[in-house]
mmCIF file of C-alpha atoms in Angstrom:
data_model
loop_
_atom_site.group_PDB
_atom_site.id
_atom_site.type_symbol
_atom_site.label_atom_id
_atom_site.label_comp_id
_atom_site.label_asym_id
_atom_site.label_seq_id
_atom_site.Cartn_x
_atom_site.Cartn_y
_atom_site.Cartn_z
ATOM 1 C CA MET A 155 0.000 0.000 0.000
ATOM 2 C CA LEU A 156 1.028 3.638 -0.367
ATOM 3 C CA ALA A 157 1.875 5.469 2.845
ATOM 4 C CA MET A 158 3.671 8.575 4.022
ATOM 5 C CA ASN A 159 7.214 7.665 5.105
ATOM 6 C CA TYR A 160 9.249 9.845 7.486
ATOM 7 C CA ARG A 161 12.920 9.941 6.507
ATOM 8 C CA GLY A 162 14.178 12.539 8.989
ATOM 9 C CA PRO A 163 13.549 16.235 9.740
ATOM 10 C CA PHE A 164 11.985 18.035 6.754
ATOM 11 C CA ARG A 165 12.087 14.819 4.712
ATOM 12 C CA VAL A 166 8.923 12.857 3.976
ATOM 13 C CA ARG A 167 7.812 10.916 0.924
ATOM 14 C CA THR A 168 5.217 8.409 -0.248
ATOM 15 C CA ASP A 169 6.453 4.803 -0.334
ATOM 16 C CA GLU A 170 5.102 1.297 -0.595
ATOM 17 C CA LYS A 171 4.672 -0.190 2.878
ATOM 18 C CA PRO A 172 3.233 -3.513 4.067
ATOM 19 C CA TYR A 173 -0.540 -3.792 4.340
ATOM 20 C CA PRO A 174 -1.512 -3.638 8.057
ATOM 21 C CA LYS A 175 -2.659 -6.809 9.783
ATOM 22 C CA ILE A 176 -5.097 -7.655 12.547
ATOM 23 C CA LEU A 177 -2.859 -8.117 15.605
ATOM 24 C CA HIS A 178 -5.545 -8.350 18.289
ATOM 25 C CA PRO A 179 -9.175 -9.569 18.289
ATOM 26 C CA GLU A 180 -10.372 -5.983 18.887
ATOM 27 C CA ASP A 181 -8.466 -4.516 15.896
ATOM 28 C CA ALA A 182 -9.968 -3.237 12.667
ATOM 29 C CA ILE A 183 -8.374 -2.404 9.321
ATOM 30 C CA VAL A 184 -9.676 0.808 7.767
ATOM 31 C CA ARG A 185 -9.266 1.906 4.144
ATOM 32 C CA VAL A 186 -8.601 5.624 4.429
ATOM 33 C CA THR A 187 -10.839 8.000 2.474
ATOM 34 C CA ARG A 188 -9.532 11.284 3.916
ATOM 35 C CA SER A 189 -6.592 12.224 6.116
ATOM 36 C CA CYS A 190 -5.305 15.613 7.210
ATOM 37 C CA ILE A 191 -1.961 17.152 7.955
ATOM 38 C CA CYS A 192 -2.170 18.738 11.397
ATOM 39 C CA GLY A 193 -0.130 21.594 12.799
ATOM 40 C CA SER A 194 1.156 19.173 15.414
ATOM 41 C CA ASP A 195 2.389 16.900 12.594
ATOM 42 C CA LEU A 196 4.750 19.732 11.766
ATOM 43 C CA HIS A 197 6.424 19.275 15.168
ATOM 44 C CA LEU A 198 7.317 15.764 14.006
ATOM 45 C CA TYR A 199 8.280 17.000 10.550
ATOM 46 C CA HIS A 200 10.580 19.618 12.080
ATOM 47 C CA GLY A 201 12.300 17.043 14.286
ATOM 48 C CA LEU A 202 11.047 18.506 17.573
ATOM 49 C CA VAL A 203 9.354 15.411 19.034
ATOM 50 C CA PRO A 204 11.577 12.803 20.754
ATOM 51 C CA ASP A 205 11.714 9.268 19.374
ATOM 52 C CA THR A 206 10.193 10.054 15.995
ATOM 53 C CA ARG A 207 11.660 7.148 14.081
ATOM 54 C CA VAL A 208 12.637 6.933 10.434
ATOM 55 C CA GLY A 209 10.033 4.848 8.616
ATOM 56 C CA SER A 210 7.099 6.131 10.666
ATOM 57 C CA THR A 211 3.794 7.050 9.050
ATOM 58 C CA PHE A 212 2.166 10.185 10.474
ATOM 59 C CA GLY A 213 -1.478 11.163 10.536
ATOM 60 C CA HIS A 214 -3.917 11.254 13.441
ATOM 61 C CA GLU A 215 -6.872 12.826 11.602
ATOM 62 C CA PHE A 216 -8.531 10.363 9.242
ATOM 63 C CA ILE A 217 -11.740 8.665 8.211
ATOM 64 C CA GLY A 218 -12.294 5.541 6.161
ATOM 65 C CA ILE A 219 -14.183 2.390 5.245
ATOM 66 C CA VAL A 220 -13.917 -0.643 7.535
ATOM 67 C CA GLU A 221 -12.298 -3.422 5.480
ATOM 68 C CA GLU A 222 -11.666 -6.071 8.138
ATOM 69 C CA VAL A 223 -12.466 -6.590 11.820
ATOM 70 C CA GLY A 224 -11.092 -8.799 14.554
ATOM 71 C CA SER A 225 -13.102 -11.604 16.090
ATOM 72 C CA GLN A 226 -14.149 -9.520 19.139
ATOM 73 C CA VAL A 227 -15.218 -6.372 17.295
ATOM 74 C CA THR A 228 -18.966 -5.863 17.708
ATOM 75 C CA GLU A 229 -19.556 -2.098 17.499
ATOM 76 C CA ILE A 230 -18.634 -1.617 13.839
ATOM 77 C CA GLN A 231 -18.717 -3.870 10.816
ATOM 78 C CA VAL A 232 -17.152 -4.235 7.395
ATOM 79 C CA SER A 233 -18.252 -1.494 4.946
ATOM 80 C CA ASP A 234 -19.055 1.055 7.688
ATOM 81 C CA HIS A 235 -17.711 4.554 6.941
ATOM 82 C CA VAL A 236 -16.154 5.685 10.218
ATOM 83 C CA LEU A 237 -14.314 8.628 11.667
ATOM 84 C CA VAL A 238 -11.468 7.613 13.941
ATOM 85 C CA PRO A 239 -10.593 9.830 16.942
ATOM 86 C CA PHE A 240 -6.918 10.682 17.212
ATOM 87 C CA ASN A 241 -6.935 9.251 20.759
ATOM 88 C CA ILE A 242 -6.306 5.528 20.971
ATOM 89 C CA ALA A 243 -8.316 4.532 24.030
ATOM 90 C CA CYS A 244 -9.125 1.175 25.605
ATOM 91 C CA GLY A 245 -12.463 2.298 27.041
ATOM 92 C CA LYS A 246 -11.959 0.261 30.224
ATOM 93 C CA CYS A 247 -9.177 1.812 32.312
ATOM 94 C CA ALA A 248 -9.781 4.233 35.200
ATOM 95 C CA PHE A 249 -9.203 7.256 32.974
ATOM 96 C CA CYS A 250 -11.370 6.108 30.072
ATOM 97 C CA LYS A 251 -14.166 5.507 32.600
ATOM 98 C CA GLN A 252 -13.856 9.217 33.475
ATOM 99 C CA GLU A 253 -14.103 9.979 29.732
ATOM 100 C CA LEU A 254 -10.474 11.122 29.741
ATOM 101 C CA TYR A 255 -9.824 9.241 26.530
ATOM 102 C CA GLY A 256 -6.715 11.271 25.772
ATOM 103 C CA ASN A 257 -5.148 9.920 28.968
ATOM 104 C CA CYS A 258 -5.867 6.223 28.467
ATOM 105 C CA HIS A 259 -3.654 4.174 30.769
ATOM 106 C CA GLU A 260 -3.464 1.115 28.525
ATOM 107 C CA SER A 261 -2.861 2.344 24.977
ATOM 108 C CA ASN A 262 0.567 3.920 25.468
ATOM 109 C CA PRO A 263 3.246 1.916 27.280
ATOM 110 C CA GLU A 264 5.794 4.682 26.665
ATOM 111 C CA ALA A 265 4.269 7.338 28.942
ATOM 112 C CA THR A 266 2.168 7.833 32.046
ATOM 113 C CA ALA A 267 0.688 11.134 30.832
ATOM 114 C CA VAL A 268 -0.729 11.043 27.325
ATOM 115 C CA GLY A 269 -2.470 7.992 25.927
ATOM 116 C CA GLY A 270 -1.812 6.494 22.530
ATOM 117 C CA ILE A 271 -2.078 8.709 19.447
ATOM 118 C CA PHE A 272 -2.065 7.600 15.829
ATOM 119 C CA GLY A 273 1.093 8.498 13.923
ATOM 120 C CA TYR A 274 2.699 10.581 16.653
ATOM 121 C CA SER A 275 6.098 9.068 17.449
ATOM 122 C CA HIS A 276 6.961 6.318 19.889
ATOM 123 C CA THR A 277 6.420 8.697 22.804
ATOM 124 C CA ALA A 278 2.717 8.366 21.945
ATOM 125 C CA GLY A 279 2.800 4.598 21.552
ATOM 126 C CA GLY A 280 4.510 4.092 18.205
ATOM 127 C CA TYR A 281 1.318 3.530 16.195
ATOM 128 C CA ASP A 282 1.347 4.151 12.457
ATOM 129 C CA GLY A 283 -1.048 6.864 11.359
ATOM 130 C CA GLY A 284 -3.616 7.500 8.687
ATOM 131 C CA GLN A 285 -1.618 9.270 5.980
ATOM 132 C CA ALA A 286 -1.782 5.984 4.112
ATOM 133 C CA GLU A 287 -4.173 3.854 2.092
ATOM 134 C CA TYR A 288 -4.903 1.552 5.041
ATOM 135 C CA VAL A 289 -4.422 1.756 8.798
ATOM 136 C CA ARG A 290 -4.733 -0.635 11.707
ATOM 137 C CA VAL A 291 -7.140 0.701 14.348
ATOM 138 C CA PRO A 292 -6.777 -0.836 17.843
ATOM 139 C CA TYR A 293 -9.676 -0.950 20.344
ATOM 140 C CA ALA A 294 -12.116 -0.804 17.452
ATOM 141 C CA ASN A 295 -15.103 -1.189 19.797
ATOM 142 C CA VAL A 296 -14.217 2.139 21.409
ATOM 143 C CA GLY A 297 -12.921 4.797 19.020
ATOM 144 C CA PRO A 298 -14.320 4.429 15.489
ATOM 145 C CA THR A 299 -17.672 6.170 15.086
ATOM 146 C CA ARG A 300 -20.057 5.702 12.159
ATOM 147 C CA ILE A 301 -20.366 8.801 10.004
ATOM 148 C CA PRO A 302 -23.978 9.845 9.386
ATOM 149 C CA PRO A 303 -24.772 9.042 5.733
ATOM 150 C CA GLU A 304 -25.761 12.632 5.043
ATOM 151 C CA MET A 305 -22.552 14.126 6.475
ATOM 152 C CA ASP A 306 -19.939 15.434 4.045
ATOM 153 C CA PRO A 307 -16.688 13.423 4.418
ATOM 154 C CA ASP A 308 -14.761 16.706 4.510
ATOM 155 C CA ASP A 309 -16.729 17.699 7.614
ATOM 156 C CA ALA A 310 -16.286 14.254 9.144
ATOM 157 C CA VAL A 311 -12.499 14.159 8.900
ATOM 158 C CA LEU A 312 -12.226 17.368 10.901
ATOM 159 C CA LEU A 313 -14.202 15.731 13.712
ATOM 160 C CA ALA A 314 -11.250 13.411 14.337
ATOM 161 C CA ASP A 315 -9.233 16.203 15.979
ATOM 162 C CA VAL A 316 -9.634 19.827 14.893
ATOM 163 C CA VAL A 317 -13.224 20.442 15.962
ATOM 164 C CA PRO A 318 -13.090 18.394 19.216
ATOM 165 C CA THR A 319 -9.809 20.053 20.230
ATOM 166 C CA ALA A 320 -11.190 23.514 19.516
ATOM 167 C CA TYR A 321 -14.478 22.768 21.251
ATOM 168 C CA GLN A 322 -12.702 21.409 24.330
ATOM 169 C CA ALA A 323 -10.395 24.441 24.350
ATOM 170 C CA ALA A 324 -13.455 26.678 24.617
ATOM 171 C CA GLU A 325 -15.110 24.321 27.102
ATOM 172 C CA MET A 326 -12.043 24.263 29.375
ATOM 173 C CA GLY A 327 -12.069 28.055 29.282
ATOM 174 C CA GLY A 328 -15.358 28.003 31.175
ATOM 175 C CA ILE A 329 -16.701 30.680 28.842
ATOM 176 C CA LYS A 330 -19.759 32.440 30.225
ATOM 177 C CA LYS A 331 -22.247 34.683 28.477
ATOM 178 C CA GLY A 332 -20.636 37.976 27.545
ATOM 179 C CA ASP A 333 -17.034 36.923 28.268
ATOM 180 C CA THR A 334 -14.090 38.373 26.371
ATOM 181 C CA VAL A 335 -12.065 35.495 24.963
ATOM 182 C CA VAL A 336 -8.567 35.907 23.538
ATOM 183 C CA ILE A 337 -7.123 33.123 21.403
ATOM 184 C CA PHE A 338 -3.431 33.019 20.613
ATOM 185 C CA GLY A 339 -2.871 31.402 17.226
ATOM 186 C CA ALA A 340 -4.834 31.531 13.970
ATOM 187 C CA GLY A 341 -3.987 28.073 12.726
ATOM 188 C CA PRO A 342 -6.788 25.545 12.165
ATOM 189 C CA ILE A 343 -7.264 24.965 15.917
ATOM 190 C CA GLY A 344 -7.292 28.660 16.767
ATOM 191 C CA ILE A 345 -9.698 29.398 13.903
ATOM 192 C CA MET A 346 -12.099 26.675 15.000
ATOM 193 C CA THR A 347 -11.736 27.680 18.675
ATOM 194 C CA ALA A 348 -12.864 31.189 17.772
ATOM 195 C CA LYS A 349 -15.930 29.704 16.098
ATOM 196 C CA CYS A 350 -16.664 27.454 19.082
ATOM 197 C CA ALA A 351 -16.262 30.295 21.588
ATOM 198 C CA TRP A 352 -19.488 31.816 20.288
ATOM 199 C CA LEU A 353 -21.330 28.551 20.991
ATOM 200 C CA PHE A 354 -20.521 28.987 24.683
ATOM 201 C CA GLY A 355 -21.860 32.561 24.767
ATOM 202 C CA ALA A 356 -18.739 34.692 24.335
ATOM 203 C CA GLY A 357 -19.480 38.383 23.985
ATOM 204 C CA ARG A 358 -16.189 39.232 22.304
ATOM 205 C CA VAL A 359 -13.647 37.001 20.563
ATOM 206 C CA ILE A 360 -10.145 38.231 19.736
ATOM 207 C CA VAL A 361 -7.506 36.243 17.828
ATOM 208 C CA ILE A 362 -3.797 37.136 17.896
ATOM 209 C CA ASP A 363 -1.313 35.898 15.262
ATOM 210 C CA HIS A 364 1.293 37.312 12.888
ATOM 211 C CA LEU A 365 0.328 35.849 9.513
ATOM 212 C CA GLU A 366 -1.968 38.225 7.680
ATOM 213 C CA TYR A 367 -3.646 35.610 5.495
ATOM 214 C CA ARG A 368 -4.606 33.594 8.573
ATOM 215 C CA LEU A 369 -5.862 36.659 10.396
ATOM 216 C CA GLU A 370 -8.011 37.600 7.409
ATOM 217 C CA PHE A 371 -9.328 34.045 7.210
ATOM 218 C CA VAL A 372 -10.316 33.789 10.878
ATOM 219 C CA LYS A 373 -11.916 37.214 10.812
ATOM 220 C CA ASN A 374 -14.187 36.116 7.963
ATOM 221 C CA TYR A 375 -14.763 32.515 9.049
ATOM 222 C CA ALA A 376 -15.388 33.112 12.753
ATOM 223 C CA GLN A 377 -16.703 36.694 12.637
ATOM 224 C CA CYS A 378 -14.218 37.800 15.272
ATOM 225 C CA GLU A 379 -11.574 40.455 15.835
ATOM 226 C CA ALA A 380 -8.098 39.558 14.564
ATOM 227 C CA TYR A 381 -4.835 41.389 15.217
ATOM 228 C CA ASN A 382 -1.212 41.032 14.157
ATOM 229 C CA PHE A 383 1.143 41.047 17.141
ATOM 230 C CA ARG A 384 3.932 42.306 14.853
ATOM 231 C CA SER A 385 2.056 45.608 14.653
ATOM 232 C CA MET A 386 1.890 45.921 18.449
ATOM 233 C CA GLU A 387 4.498 47.132 20.881
ATOM 234 C CA ASP A 388 3.283 44.505 23.367
ATOM 235 C CA PRO A 389 0.307 42.125 22.893
ATOM 236 C CA VAL A 390 -0.266 41.963 26.653
ATOM 237 C CA LEU A 391 -0.489 45.734 26.903
ATOM 238 C CA PHE A 392 -2.847 45.791 23.911
ATOM 239 C CA ILE A 393 -5.200 43.309 25.519
ATOM 240 C CA LYS A 394 -5.135 45.140 28.837
ATOM 241 C CA LYS A 395 -5.970 48.427 27.107
ATOM 242 C CA THR A 396 -8.848 46.948 25.115
ATOM 243 C CA THR A 397 -10.399 45.376 28.234
ATOM 244 C CA ASP A 398 -10.413 48.489 30.463
ATOM 245 C CA TRP A 399 -7.176 47.243 32.075
ATOM 246 C CA PHE A 400 -8.849 44.183 33.589
ATOM 247 C CA GLY A 401 -7.562 41.600 31.128
ATOM 248 C CA ALA A 402 -9.508 39.005 29.189
ATOM 249 C CA ASP A 403 -11.916 36.687 30.990
ATOM 250 C CA VAL A 404 -10.465 33.690 29.147
ATOM 251 C CA CYS A 405 -7.184 33.247 27.280
ATOM 252 C CA ILE A 406 -6.576 30.202 25.083
ATOM 253 C CA ASP A 407 -3.155 29.010 23.916
ATOM 254 C CA ALA A 408 -3.832 27.367 20.556
ATOM 255 C CA VAL A 409 -0.206 27.617 19.384
ATOM 256 C CA GLY A 410 2.078 25.582 21.616
ATOM 257 C CA GLY A 411 5.798 25.214 21.142
ATOM 258 C CA ASP A 412 5.949 26.722 17.628
ATOM 259 C CA ALA A 413 5.046 30.211 18.825
ATOM 260 C CA ALA A 414 6.920 33.193 17.428
ATOM 261 C CA GLY A 415 7.145 36.639 18.992
ATOM 262 C CA ASN A 416 9.935 36.423 21.568
ATOM 263 C CA ALA A 417 13.578 36.017 20.589
ATOM 264 C CA MET A 418 14.703 34.363 23.822
ATOM 265 C CA GLN A 419 11.857 31.838 23.751
ATOM 266 C CA THR A 420 12.485 31.103 20.060
ATOM 267 C CA ILE A 421 16.205 30.518 20.547
ATOM 268 C CA THR A 422 15.922 28.381 23.672
ATOM 269 C CA GLY A 423 12.750 26.523 22.675
ATOM 270 C CA ARG A 424 12.911 26.125 18.892
ATOM 271 C CA LYS A 425 16.572 26.462 17.968
ATOM 272 C CA LEU A 426 18.650 25.084 20.865
ATOM 273 C CA LEU A 427 15.849 22.844 22.238
ATOM 274 C CA LEU A 428 16.739 23.773 25.817
ATOM 275 C CA GLN A 429 13.043 23.810 26.673
ATOM 276 C CA ALA A 430 10.027 22.003 25.267
ATOM 277 C CA GLY A 431 9.282 24.572 22.588
ATOM 278 C CA SER A 432 8.762 28.318 22.675
ATOM 279 C CA ALA A 433 6.320 29.263 25.448
ATOM 280 C CA THR A 434 5.642 32.767 24.097
ATOM 281 C CA ALA A 435 1.894 32.271 23.623
ATOM 282 C CA LEU A 436 1.551 30.790 27.097
ATOM 283 C CA HIS A 437 3.386 33.798 28.581
ATOM 284 C CA TRP A 438 1.016 36.140 26.816
ATOM 285 C CA ALA A 439 -2.029 34.138 27.911
ATOM 286 C CA ILE A 440 -1.002 34.138 31.578
ATOM 287 C CA ASN A 441 -0.151 37.823 31.557
ATOM 288 C CA SER A 442 -3.213 38.898 29.516
ATOM 289 C CA VAL A 443 -5.941 37.107 31.450
ATOM 290 C CA LYS A 444 -7.707 38.913 34.269
ATOM 291 C CA LYS A 445 -7.144 38.133 37.921
ATOM 292 C CA GLY A 446 -9.175 35.042 38.703
ATOM 293 C CA GLY A 447 -9.467 34.273 34.993
ATOM 294 C CA ILE A 448 -8.947 31.017 33.131
ATOM 295 C CA VAL A 449 -6.149 29.981 30.780
ATOM 296 C CA SER A 450 -6.953 27.032 28.522
ATOM 297 C CA ILE A 451 -4.065 25.241 26.799
ATOM 298 C CA VAL A 452 -4.402 22.989 23.768
ATOM 299 C CA GLY A 453 -1.172 24.001 22.026
ATOM 300 C CA VAL A 454 1.332 21.160 21.880
ATOM 301 C CA TYR A 455 4.461 21.275 24.038
ATOM 302 C CA GLY A 456 7.062 18.595 24.622
ATOM 303 C CA PRO A 457 7.344 16.425 27.722
ATOM 304 C CA THR A 458 10.217 18.402 29.266
ATOM 305 C CA ASP A 459 10.321 21.759 31.039
ATOM 306 C CA ASN A 460 9.235 25.202 29.836
ATOM 307 C CA LEU A 461 10.047 28.673 31.093
ATOM 308 C CA ILE A 462 6.719 30.164 32.192
ATOM 309 C CA PRO A 463 5.770 32.872 34.750
ATOM 310 C CA ILE A 464 4.302 30.578 37.382
ATOM 311 C CA GLY A 465 4.496 33.353 39.983
ATOM 312 C CA ASN A 466 1.957 35.363 37.989
ATOM 313 C CA VAL A 467 -0.348 32.342 37.929
ATOM 314 C CA VAL A 468 -0.276 32.189 41.722
ATOM 315 C CA ASN A 469 -0.476 35.906 42.395
ATOM 316 C CA LYS A 470 -3.326 36.478 39.930
ATOM 317 C CA GLY A 471 -5.306 33.448 41.093
ATOM 318 C CA ILE A 472 -5.466 32.026 37.574
ATOM 319 C CA THR A 473 -7.033 28.662 36.809
ATOM 320 C CA ILE A 474 -5.159 26.671 34.163
ATOM 321 C CA ARG A 475 -6.900 23.870 32.304
ATOM 322 C CA ALA A 476 -5.217 21.734 29.688
ATOM 323 C CA ASN A 477 -5.441 18.333 28.057
ATOM 324 C CA GLN A 478 -5.586 16.428 24.832
ATOM 325 C CA ALA A 479 -9.166 16.491 23.587
ATOM 326 C CA SER A 480 -11.330 13.560 24.613
ATOM 327 C CA VAL A 481 -12.794 13.174 21.143
ATOM 328 C CA LYS A 482 -15.238 10.366 21.905
ATOM 329 C CA ARG A 483 -16.811 12.335 24.766
ATOM 330 C CA VAL A 484 -17.699 15.401 22.686
ATOM 331 C CA LEU A 485 -18.498 13.722 19.354
ATOM 332 C CA PRO A 486 -22.290 13.455 19.862
ATOM 333 C CA LYS A 487 -22.552 17.209 20.520
ATOM 334 C CA LEU A 488 -20.304 18.070 17.597
ATOM 335 C CA ILE A 489 -22.101 15.829 15.140
ATOM 336 C CA ASP A 490 -25.310 17.587 16.161
ATOM 337 C CA HIS A 491 -23.715 21.039 15.694
ATOM 338 C CA VAL A 492 -22.467 20.088 12.222
ATOM 339 C CA MET A 493 -25.714 18.506 11.087
ATOM 340 C CA ALA A 494 -27.669 21.531 12.365
ATOM 341 C CA GLY A 495 -25.375 23.902 10.461
ATOM 342 C CA ARG A 496 -24.007 25.638 13.535
ATOM 343 C CA LEU A 497 -20.477 24.504 12.637
ATOM 344 C CA ASN A 498 -18.998 24.255 9.142
ATOM 345 C CA PRO A 499 -15.708 22.366 9.598
ATOM 346 C CA LYS A 500 -14.968 21.837 5.906
ATOM 347 C CA GLY A 501 -14.908 25.611 5.494
ATOM 348 C CA ILE A 502 -11.340 25.712 6.817
ATOM 349 C CA ILE A 503 -10.028 23.236 4.209
ATOM 350 C CA THR A 504 -8.048 25.171 1.622
ATOM 351 C CA HIS A 505 -6.127 22.405 -0.154
ATOM 352 C CA ARG A 506 -6.989 18.865 -1.231
ATOM 353 C CA LEU A 507 -4.020 16.895 -2.505
ATOM 354 C CA PRO A 508 -3.421 13.282 -3.519
ATOM 355 C CA LEU A 509 -1.513 11.189 -0.987
ATOM 356 C CA GLU A 510 1.207 10.757 -3.604
ATOM 357 C CA GLU A 511 2.039 14.474 -3.198
ATOM 358 C CA VAL A 512 2.574 14.272 0.576
ATOM 359 C CA SER A 513 6.085 15.760 0.369
ATOM 360 C CA ASP A 514 4.808 18.867 -1.416
ATOM 361 C CA ALA A 515 1.861 19.074 0.960
ATOM 362 C CA TYR A 516 4.119 19.131 4.030
ATOM 363 C CA ARG A 517 6.440 21.685 2.478
ATOM 364 C CA MET A 518 3.528 23.961 1.578
ATOM 365 C CA PHE A 519 1.894 23.706 5.005
ATOM 366 C CA SER A 520 5.172 24.078 6.903
ATOM 367 C CA SER A 521 6.342 27.080 4.870
ATOM 368 C CA LYS A 522 2.895 28.763 4.881
ATOM 369 C CA LEU A 523 2.745 28.791 1.083
ATOM 370 C CA ASP A 524 -0.292 29.513 -1.088
ATOM 371 C CA ASN A 525 -2.290 30.799 1.905
ATOM 372 C CA CYS A 526 -2.636 27.238 3.166
ATOM 373 C CA ILE A 527 -4.903 26.871 6.208
ATOM 374 C CA LYS A 528 -5.734 23.164 6.257
ATOM 375 C CA PRO A 529 -4.563 20.491 3.787
ATOM 376 C CA VAL A 530 -6.397 17.203 3.247
ATOM 377 C CA LEU A 531 -4.791 14.154 1.629
ATOM 378 C CA ILE A 532 -6.828 11.875 -0.635
ATOM 379 C CA PRO A 533 -5.498 8.311 -1.052
ATOM 380 C CA PRO A 534 -5.791 6.789 -4.535
ATOM 381 C CA LYS A 535 -8.280 4.167 -3.297
ATOM 382 C CA ALA A 536 -10.520 6.630 -1.479
ATOM 383 C CA LYS A 537 -13.463 6.243 -3.900
ATOM 384 C CA ILE A 538 -15.423 8.907 -2.006
#
């Protein structure tokens, strides 16, 4: 089968790889019909995630047709069109029972924090991902969810990660009616978070980034305010001024370790790798939120330390909430929002490319070429 093949930092290609096999009675084999490249895939592509091994196949956002099931799979059947959450969750451990599917205790033997994730290095379990024609899906009674027949596949694939992560980012922010919400980052997650913030009753939504095409996109897509931090002397000061010096009610870090905007953070976090990515956006979130406010973090950082102003967290009485999205928990709500027209996930897709062009797709997305917001890969056997 054709699959994306990681050959080292900034080097990916499409190669022939072995067809996946059923390894456990609860496995399923899925023929991929859509897969996405995620901003967090770029952390792997850039060589920033430990134990990303040559030969790995990335991709944790995908949908597909069930081709084969193990002997103990009862919840899905061959020919079902399913969306597969990026979390690999057993459904039975103490954390899955709390609906913390992103923290499954059984799916990732390499860590005690995050659970298994498709295509996200051996620190997340070493599972091959969905940027391929076929993928093995463990715990197939738990994760895969049938796609409503009337749902557009382009909407469905974004329910594997982007929309649940954005929705949970807004949810963790505890947004109340009339709140001012500031989102750092206008990538796909930040764009969708801005859209979701309105669902929770936000009175004002502000997005901060430095790429003009993304700022223009989020302003139109999410009907929010959007500002370029390059045009500001200090984003924190700007937010304080525009909120009568109180600060925002909720600040959301939708960037993570790739954040630009501070030379020291960039050098230590992205160049020298002395910390787990640049924590610039998290600094701004902590310093921009009001006293007693909430900071929600969905941006990806590494497993090691970061330089953050923890004293300000204590002295301001800030609540910090963070986690990988528990996709399975929020899927019923999100399917309803999409089917009712309240959310339009496919609206953020700007590029659809054949899987065979995965190298060009990564280069375009990584280098912010052609105003790329969200690329989707179509395998040659998609047939949908």
